[in-house]
Short mmCIF file of C-alpha atoms and ligand atoms in Angstrom, two decimals:
data_model
loop_
_atom_site.label_atom_id
_atom_site.label_comp_id
_atom_site.label_asym_id
_atom_site.label_seq_id
_atom_site.Cartn_x
_atom_site.Cartn_y
_atom_site.Cartn_z
CA MET A 1 0.00 0.00 0.00
CA LEU A 2 2.55 2.55 1.19
CA PHE A 3 4.77 1.33 -1.56
CA ASP A 4 2.18 2.15 -4.21
CA GLU A 5 1.30 5.44 -2.60
CA LEU A 6 4.95 6.44 -2.69
CA GLN A 7 5.26 5.48 -6.34
CA ASN A 8 2.06 7.39 -7.15
CA MET A 9 3.19 10.45 -5.28
CA LYS A 10 6.53 10.31 -7.06
CA ASN A 11 4.95 10.11 -10.50
CA LYS A 12 2.43 12.86 -9.78
CA ALA A 13 5.09 15.13 -8.33
CA LEU A 14 7.41 14.49 -11.30
CA GLN A 15 4.61 15.47 -13.61
CA SER A 16 3.66 18.64 -11.81
CA ILE A 17 7.32 19.68 -11.56
CA GLU A 18 7.66 19.09 -15.27
CA SER A 19 4.62 21.18 -16.10
CA ALA A 20 5.33 24.01 -13.63
CA VAL A 21 5.32 27.31 -15.51
CA ASP A 22 7.14 29.62 -13.15
CA LYS A 23 9.27 29.83 -10.04
CA LYS A 24 6.25 30.50 -7.89
CA SER A 25 4.40 27.31 -8.78
CA LEU A 26 7.65 25.37 -8.50
CA GLY A 27 8.03 26.75 -4.98
CA GLU A 28 4.52 25.63 -4.11
CA ILE A 29 5.19 22.08 -5.38
CA LYS A 30 8.38 22.00 -3.34
CA GLY A 31 6.39 22.87 -0.23
CA GLU A 32 3.74 20.28 -0.98
CA VAL A 33 6.34 17.51 -1.35
CA PHE A 34 9.16 18.40 1.05
CA GLY A 35 7.38 20.72 3.51
CA LYS A 36 6.92 19.88 7.20
CA ASN A 37 3.43 18.59 6.50
CA GLY A 38 4.19 17.71 2.91
CA ALA A 39 3.52 14.45 1.08
CA LEU A 40 6.91 12.92 1.79
CA ALA A 41 6.67 13.64 5.50
CA SER A 42 3.16 12.26 5.88
CA LEU A 43 3.97 9.14 3.85
CA SER A 44 7.09 8.57 5.94
CA LYS A 45 4.87 8.48 9.01
CA GLY A 46 3.23 5.38 7.50
CA MET A 47 6.51 3.50 8.18
CA ARG A 48 5.13 2.71 11.61
CA ASP A 49 2.53 0.40 10.10
CA VAL A 50 4.87 -1.38 7.73
CA ALA A 51 5.86 -4.91 8.61
CA PRO A 52 9.44 -4.99 9.93
CA GLU A 53 10.68 -7.20 7.13
CA ASP A 54 9.37 -4.72 4.52
CA ARG A 55 10.80 -1.66 6.20
CA PRO A 56 14.23 -1.65 4.48
CA LYS A 57 12.53 -1.83 1.07
CA VAL A 58 10.10 0.97 1.89
CA GLY A 59 12.86 2.99 3.50
CA ALA A 60 14.97 2.64 0.40
CA LEU A 61 12.02 3.73 -1.74
CA ILE A 62 11.43 6.79 0.42
CA ASN A 63 15.08 7.75 -0.07
CA GLU A 64 14.90 7.11 -3.77
CA VAL A 65 11.72 9.20 -4.13
CA ARG A 66 13.34 12.03 -2.19
CA ASN A 67 16.51 11.91 -4.34
CA VAL A 68 14.66 11.68 -7.61
CA LEU A 69 12.32 14.55 -6.78
CA GLU A 70 15.12 16.72 -5.44
CA ALA A 71 17.13 16.16 -8.61
CA LYS A 72 14.12 16.89 -10.76
CA LEU A 73 13.39 20.10 -8.86
CA ALA A 74 16.98 21.26 -9.16
CA GLN A 75 16.98 20.52 -12.86
CA LYS A 76 13.73 22.40 -13.37
CA GLU A 77 14.97 25.38 -11.35
CA GLU A 78 18.12 25.56 -13.40
CA GLU A 79 16.13 25.34 -16.60
CA MET A 80 13.89 28.19 -15.50
CA ALA A 81 16.84 30.37 -14.50
CA ARG A 82 18.46 29.75 -17.87
CA LYS A 83 15.25 30.60 -19.71
CA GLU A 84 14.79 33.74 -17.68
CA LEU A 85 18.35 34.89 -18.41
CA GLU A 86 17.89 34.15 -22.09
CA GLU A 87 14.69 36.19 -22.20
CA ARG A 88 16.33 39.07 -20.41
CA LEU A 89 19.31 39.06 -22.74
CA ASN A 90 16.99 39.02 -25.71
CA SER A 91 14.85 41.87 -24.45
CA GLU A 92 17.87 43.98 -23.51
CA LYS A 93 19.75 43.32 -26.70
CA ILE A 94 21.55 46.30 -28.21
CA ASP A 95 22.20 46.44 -31.90
CA ILE A 96 25.73 47.80 -31.95
CA THR A 97 25.63 48.10 -35.73
CA GLU A 98 22.73 50.59 -35.59
CA PRO A 99 23.86 54.11 -36.60
CA ALA A 100 24.43 56.36 -33.55
CA LYS A 101 21.93 59.10 -32.75
CA ASN A 102 23.22 62.41 -33.99
CA CYS A 103 24.90 64.21 -31.12
CA GLU A 104 25.37 67.93 -31.84
CA ARG A 105 28.74 69.30 -30.80
CA GLY A 106 28.99 72.89 -29.69
CA ALA A 107 31.94 75.19 -30.31
CA LEU A 108 33.57 78.06 -28.51
CA HIS A 109 32.89 81.49 -29.93
CA PRO A 110 36.06 82.53 -31.80
CA ILE A 111 36.73 85.35 -29.32
CA ALA A 112 36.36 83.04 -26.32
CA GLY A 113 38.65 80.60 -28.14
CA VAL A 114 41.33 83.25 -28.63
CA ILE A 115 41.07 84.42 -25.01
CA ASP A 116 41.53 80.80 -23.89
CA ARG A 117 44.54 80.25 -26.12
CA LEU A 118 46.27 83.51 -25.30
CA THR A 119 45.68 83.31 -21.57
CA ASP A 120 47.00 79.73 -21.65
CA ILE A 121 50.16 80.94 -23.37
CA CYS A 122 50.56 83.78 -20.86
CA VAL A 123 49.84 81.64 -17.80
CA ASN A 124 52.56 79.30 -19.06
CA LEU A 125 54.90 82.29 -19.09
CA GLY A 126 54.06 83.07 -15.46
CA PHE A 127 51.30 85.67 -15.83
CA SER A 128 48.24 85.93 -13.59
CA VAL A 129 44.90 86.68 -15.25
CA VAL A 130 42.91 89.61 -13.86
CA GLU A 131 39.79 91.48 -14.87
CA GLY A 132 38.54 95.00 -14.38
CA PRO A 133 35.29 96.95 -14.85
CA GLU A 134 33.98 97.81 -18.30
CA VAL A 135 32.27 100.94 -16.99
CA GLU A 136 35.36 102.79 -15.91
CA SER A 137 36.35 106.13 -14.48
CA ASP A 138 38.05 108.73 -16.63
CA TYR A 139 40.93 108.54 -14.16
CA TYR A 140 41.85 104.87 -14.71
CA ASN A 141 41.10 104.84 -18.42
CA PHE A 142 42.96 108.06 -19.26
CA GLU A 143 44.54 110.18 -16.54
CA ALA A 144 46.45 107.39 -14.79
CA MET A 145 47.63 106.36 -18.26
CA ASN A 146 49.26 109.76 -18.71
CA ILE A 147 46.43 111.10 -20.87
CA PRO A 148 45.24 114.28 -19.10
CA LYS A 149 41.86 115.92 -19.75
CA ASN A 150 41.75 117.94 -22.99
CA HIS A 151 45.04 116.44 -24.15
CA PRO A 152 45.13 115.80 -27.93
CA SER A 153 46.22 112.17 -27.40
CA ARG A 154 42.65 111.45 -26.23
CA ASP A 155 41.63 111.78 -29.87
CA MET A 156 43.40 108.48 -30.58
CA GLN A 157 40.39 106.78 -29.00
CA ASP A 158 36.85 107.95 -29.78
CA THR A 159 35.32 107.25 -26.40
CA PHE A 160 31.73 106.65 -25.20
CA PHE A 161 31.29 108.94 -22.19
CA ILE A 162 28.49 108.34 -19.71
CA ASN A 163 29.22 111.63 -17.94
CA ASP A 164 32.30 113.80 -17.44
CA ASN A 165 34.01 111.23 -15.26
CA ILE A 166 32.49 107.87 -16.22
CA LEU A 167 32.96 106.13 -19.54
CA LEU A 168 32.95 102.74 -21.25
CA ARG A 169 36.61 101.79 -21.09
CA SER A 170 38.31 102.36 -24.42
CA GLN A 171 41.30 100.16 -23.55
CA THR A 172 42.10 97.39 -21.10
CA SER A 173 45.11 99.54 -20.10
CA ALA A 174 42.76 100.92 -17.45
CA VAL A 175 43.31 97.70 -15.52
CA GLN A 176 47.08 98.43 -15.36
CA ALA A 177 46.53 101.40 -13.09
CA ARG A 178 44.08 99.54 -10.86
CA GLU A 179 46.49 96.64 -10.43
CA MET A 180 49.58 98.79 -9.92
CA GLU A 181 47.81 100.50 -7.02
CA VAL A 182 47.15 97.23 -5.19
CA ARG A 183 49.95 94.86 -6.20
CA LYS A 184 53.48 94.78 -4.86
CA PRO A 185 56.15 94.44 -7.57
CA PRO A 186 57.45 92.26 -9.06
CA PHE A 187 54.34 90.98 -10.84
CA LYS A 188 53.11 89.85 -14.25
CA ILE A 189 49.46 90.21 -15.20
CA VAL A 190 47.27 89.89 -18.26
CA CYS A 191 43.79 91.30 -18.51
CA PRO A 192 41.45 90.16 -21.28
CA GLY A 193 38.13 91.93 -21.69
CA LYS A 194 35.62 94.01 -23.62
CA THR A 195 36.49 97.53 -24.72
CA TYR A 196 34.40 100.21 -26.44
CA ARG A 197 35.02 102.88 -29.04
CA ASN A 198 32.79 104.88 -31.34
CA ASP A 199 34.04 103.15 -34.47
CA SER A 200 32.28 100.88 -36.93
CA ASP A 201 33.37 99.35 -40.24
CA SER A 202 34.43 95.93 -41.53
CA THR A 203 37.41 95.80 -39.15
CA HIS A 204 36.09 97.95 -36.26
CA SER A 205 33.17 97.28 -33.97
CA PRO A 206 31.90 99.63 -31.21
CA VAL A 207 32.44 96.76 -28.79
CA PHE A 208 35.63 94.79 -29.21
CA HIS A 209 38.15 92.92 -27.11
CA GLN A 210 41.68 93.56 -25.94
CA MET A 211 44.15 91.78 -23.78
CA GLU A 212 46.53 93.90 -21.83
CA GLY A 213 49.77 92.54 -20.43
CA LEU A 214 51.92 94.21 -17.78
CA VAL A 215 55.23 93.14 -16.27
CA ILE A 216 56.81 95.14 -13.42
CA ASP A 217 60.21 94.17 -12.09
CA GLU A 218 63.56 95.69 -11.21
CA ASN A 219 65.43 95.04 -14.41
CA VAL A 220 63.05 94.67 -17.30
CA SER A 221 64.03 96.03 -20.67
CA MET A 222 62.94 96.31 -24.26
CA ALA A 223 64.86 93.08 -24.90
CA ASP A 224 62.59 91.21 -22.42
CA LEU A 225 59.50 92.68 -24.06
CA LYS A 226 60.68 91.68 -27.52
CA SER A 227 61.61 88.16 -26.56
CA MET A 228 58.38 87.61 -24.65
CA LEU A 229 56.23 88.87 -27.52
CA THR A 230 58.21 86.75 -29.97
CA ILE A 231 57.55 83.64 -27.91
CA MET A 232 53.84 84.49 -27.65
CA MET A 233 53.43 85.15 -31.36
CA LYS A 234 55.24 81.96 -32.34
CA ARG A 235 53.11 79.93 -29.94
CA LEU A 236 49.96 81.54 -31.31
CA TYR A 237 50.68 81.55 -35.03
CA GLY A 238 53.37 78.89 -35.44
CA ASP A 239 57.13 78.58 -35.15
CA ASP A 240 57.83 79.93 -38.63
CA THR A 241 56.17 83.27 -37.82
CA GLU A 242 58.30 86.37 -38.49
CA ILE A 243 57.95 89.28 -36.08
CA ARG A 244 58.58 92.94 -36.87
CA PHE A 245 58.81 95.78 -34.37
CA ARG A 246 58.10 99.35 -35.46
CA PRO A 247 58.52 102.51 -33.39
CA SER A 248 55.22 104.04 -32.36
CA PHE A 249 53.63 106.32 -29.82
CA PHE A 250 51.43 105.72 -26.79
CA PRO A 251 51.16 108.23 -23.94
CA PHE A 252 51.64 105.49 -21.31
CA THR A 253 54.75 103.82 -22.80
CA GLU A 254 58.10 105.29 -23.69
CA PRO A 255 59.54 104.08 -25.96
CA SER A 256 56.53 102.56 -27.70
CA ILE A 257 56.40 99.99 -30.44
CA GLU A 258 53.88 98.36 -32.70
CA VAL A 259 54.26 94.69 -33.48
CA ASP A 260 53.54 93.04 -36.81
CA VAL A 261 53.68 89.33 -37.61
CA SER A 262 54.07 87.62 -40.96
CA CYS A 263 50.64 86.75 -42.36
CA PRO A 264 49.87 83.16 -41.28
CA THR A 265 47.70 82.66 -44.40
CA CYS A 266 50.28 83.49 -47.10
CA HIS A 267 53.43 83.27 -44.94
CA GLY A 268 54.57 86.73 -45.96
CA LYS A 269 53.96 86.45 -49.71
CA GLY A 270 50.98 88.80 -49.71
CA CYS A 271 47.27 87.92 -49.84
CA SER A 272 43.87 89.53 -49.32
CA LEU A 273 44.04 89.09 -45.53
CA CYS A 274 47.23 91.13 -45.25
CA LYS A 275 46.25 93.38 -48.17
CA GLY A 276 49.27 92.22 -50.11
CA THR A 277 51.80 93.40 -47.51
CA GLY A 278 52.68 89.96 -46.11
CA MET A 279 52.51 91.40 -42.59
CA LEU A 280 49.68 91.99 -40.09
CA GLU A 281 49.61 94.70 -37.44
CA LEU A 282 48.78 93.01 -34.19
CA LEU A 283 49.52 94.95 -31.07
CA GLY A 284 50.91 97.97 -29.33
CA ALA A 285 53.52 97.72 -26.62
CA GLY A 286 56.34 99.52 -24.89
CA ILE A 287 58.26 100.32 -21.74
CA VAL A 288 55.88 101.75 -19.17
CA ASN A 289 56.30 105.50 -18.89
CA PRO A 290 57.87 106.27 -15.44
CA LYS A 291 55.14 108.90 -14.95
CA VAL A 292 52.53 106.13 -15.11
CA LEU A 293 54.42 104.09 -12.50
CA GLU A 294 54.72 107.07 -10.14
CA MET A 295 51.04 108.01 -10.49
CA SER A 296 50.08 104.53 -9.32
CA GLY A 297 52.51 104.55 -6.40
CA ILE A 298 55.34 102.45 -7.85
CA ASP A 299 58.89 103.70 -7.31
CA SER A 300 60.14 104.38 -10.84
CA LYS A 301 63.76 104.57 -9.63
CA LYS A 302 63.59 100.98 -8.46
CA TYR A 303 61.13 99.40 -10.85
CA ARG A 304 60.55 99.36 -14.56
CA GLY A 305 57.85 97.74 -16.56
CA PHE A 306 56.69 96.78 -19.99
CA ALA A 307 53.17 96.54 -21.30
CA PHE A 308 51.47 95.21 -24.40
CA GLY A 309 47.91 95.32 -25.70
CA PHE A 310 46.44 92.82 -28.16
CA GLY A 311 43.37 93.28 -30.30
CA LEU A 312 41.57 90.00 -29.75
CA ASP A 313 38.94 90.42 -32.45
CA ARG A 314 41.62 90.87 -35.06
CA THR A 315 43.47 87.86 -33.69
CA ALA A 316 40.28 85.76 -33.87
CA MET A 317 39.68 86.96 -37.43
CA ILE A 318 43.20 86.05 -38.52
CA LEU A 319 43.18 82.64 -36.86
CA ASN A 320 39.77 81.71 -38.33
CA SER A 321 39.98 83.54 -41.68
CA ILE A 322 36.99 85.74 -40.86
CA GLY A 323 36.63 88.60 -43.34
CA ASN A 324 34.32 90.96 -41.44
CA ILE A 325 34.35 91.79 -37.73
CA ARG A 326 30.53 91.99 -37.68
CA TYR A 327 30.26 88.22 -38.06
CA LEU A 328 31.71 87.96 -34.57
CA TYR A 329 28.77 89.85 -33.07
CA ARG A 330 25.79 88.68 -35.11
CA ASN A 331 25.40 85.36 -33.31
CA ASP A 332 24.38 83.73 -36.56
CA ILE A 333 24.27 80.03 -35.81
CA ARG A 334 25.43 79.16 -39.37
CA PHE A 335 28.59 81.19 -38.81
CA LEU A 336 29.17 79.79 -35.35
CA ASN A 337 28.71 76.23 -36.69
CA GLN A 338 31.73 76.77 -38.92
CA MET A 339 33.92 77.35 -35.85
CA LYS A 340 33.73 73.71 -34.73
N1 LIG B 1 46.08 100.52 -25.04
C1 LIG B 1 46.64 100.65 -26.35
C2 LIG B 1 45.53 100.77 -27.37
O1 LIG B 1 44.42 100.43 -27.10
C3 LIG B 1 47.51 99.45 -26.69
C4 LIG B 1 48.72 99.35 -25.82
C5 LIG B 1 48.69 98.64 -24.63
C6 LIG B 1 49.92 99.96 -26.17
C7 LIG B 1 49.82 98.56 -23.83
C8 LIG B 1 51.03 99.87 -25.40
C9 LIG B 1 51.00 99.17 -24.22
O2 LIG B 1 45.74 101.29 -28.45
#
């Protein structure tokens, strides 16, 4: 009797394990067979009524049923786990041959790009980067730069005045005076920023950008200025760049120079960018006028300085072959897209 019941239970359990559809029903079957009050346990209790001579046989069967069912359960569990993994892999499959979604890449505005490049070059040469206000006092923009009120040299820069004493700075040189008042020499600073002049044509915009550099130390000379500018220009435009220094005039430097570089487009042969001259005018520079040092509280007997001022718009135009300065300020996305 018990013998048959065990066989029956085994066959039924094997069948239901086989046809179980998910982990949950498999778990239920497991409980029904192996649980505390499960089929195997209750059938084992029947051992008490089995004749002693039959007990080894029945005992062996109970063990066999347990082993067979356990093996079957384990096999089914493994099968289900494998199927589940397979389904998950299939549903999460990525087609790596599918073309990538178009990811738009932005670009720096050419002026921001030039500021980044030039400040990098200067920081490498030991300069600190500083900024100053765009709405500036007449004092810092002009007077402290040795350009007194009503002096003819003011006409070099057609300035936007807000009132008699406040203006939109016409040159980043204004930052020189501010920094000389607060810094202790020796120091090296560059100041990139917006500047304003009442000027507008294909190479002049009422708002434009300059970068002023100032070095104050005990023994600086024209030779230091020349070698530093040569290094900067070569790093910016390439090692084969030729540099030319011409005498010039600025009220705040004495002597003053203007610096030209060989045209990076035609390498000095002459093209439309350099108007056939092979050279491009790039910046003004010079040895800081001792009057300027004294006005800002620096002892001109002990210290000397040199300064230079770049036009950044022009630099951006040269580096990116931009023919008209207005493109820089129109924010036309088609133009900006070409800067990538
Ligand atoms: N500030 C001058 C300008 O705007 C350029 C300059 C700067 C010249 C520093 C000499 C030294 O024209």
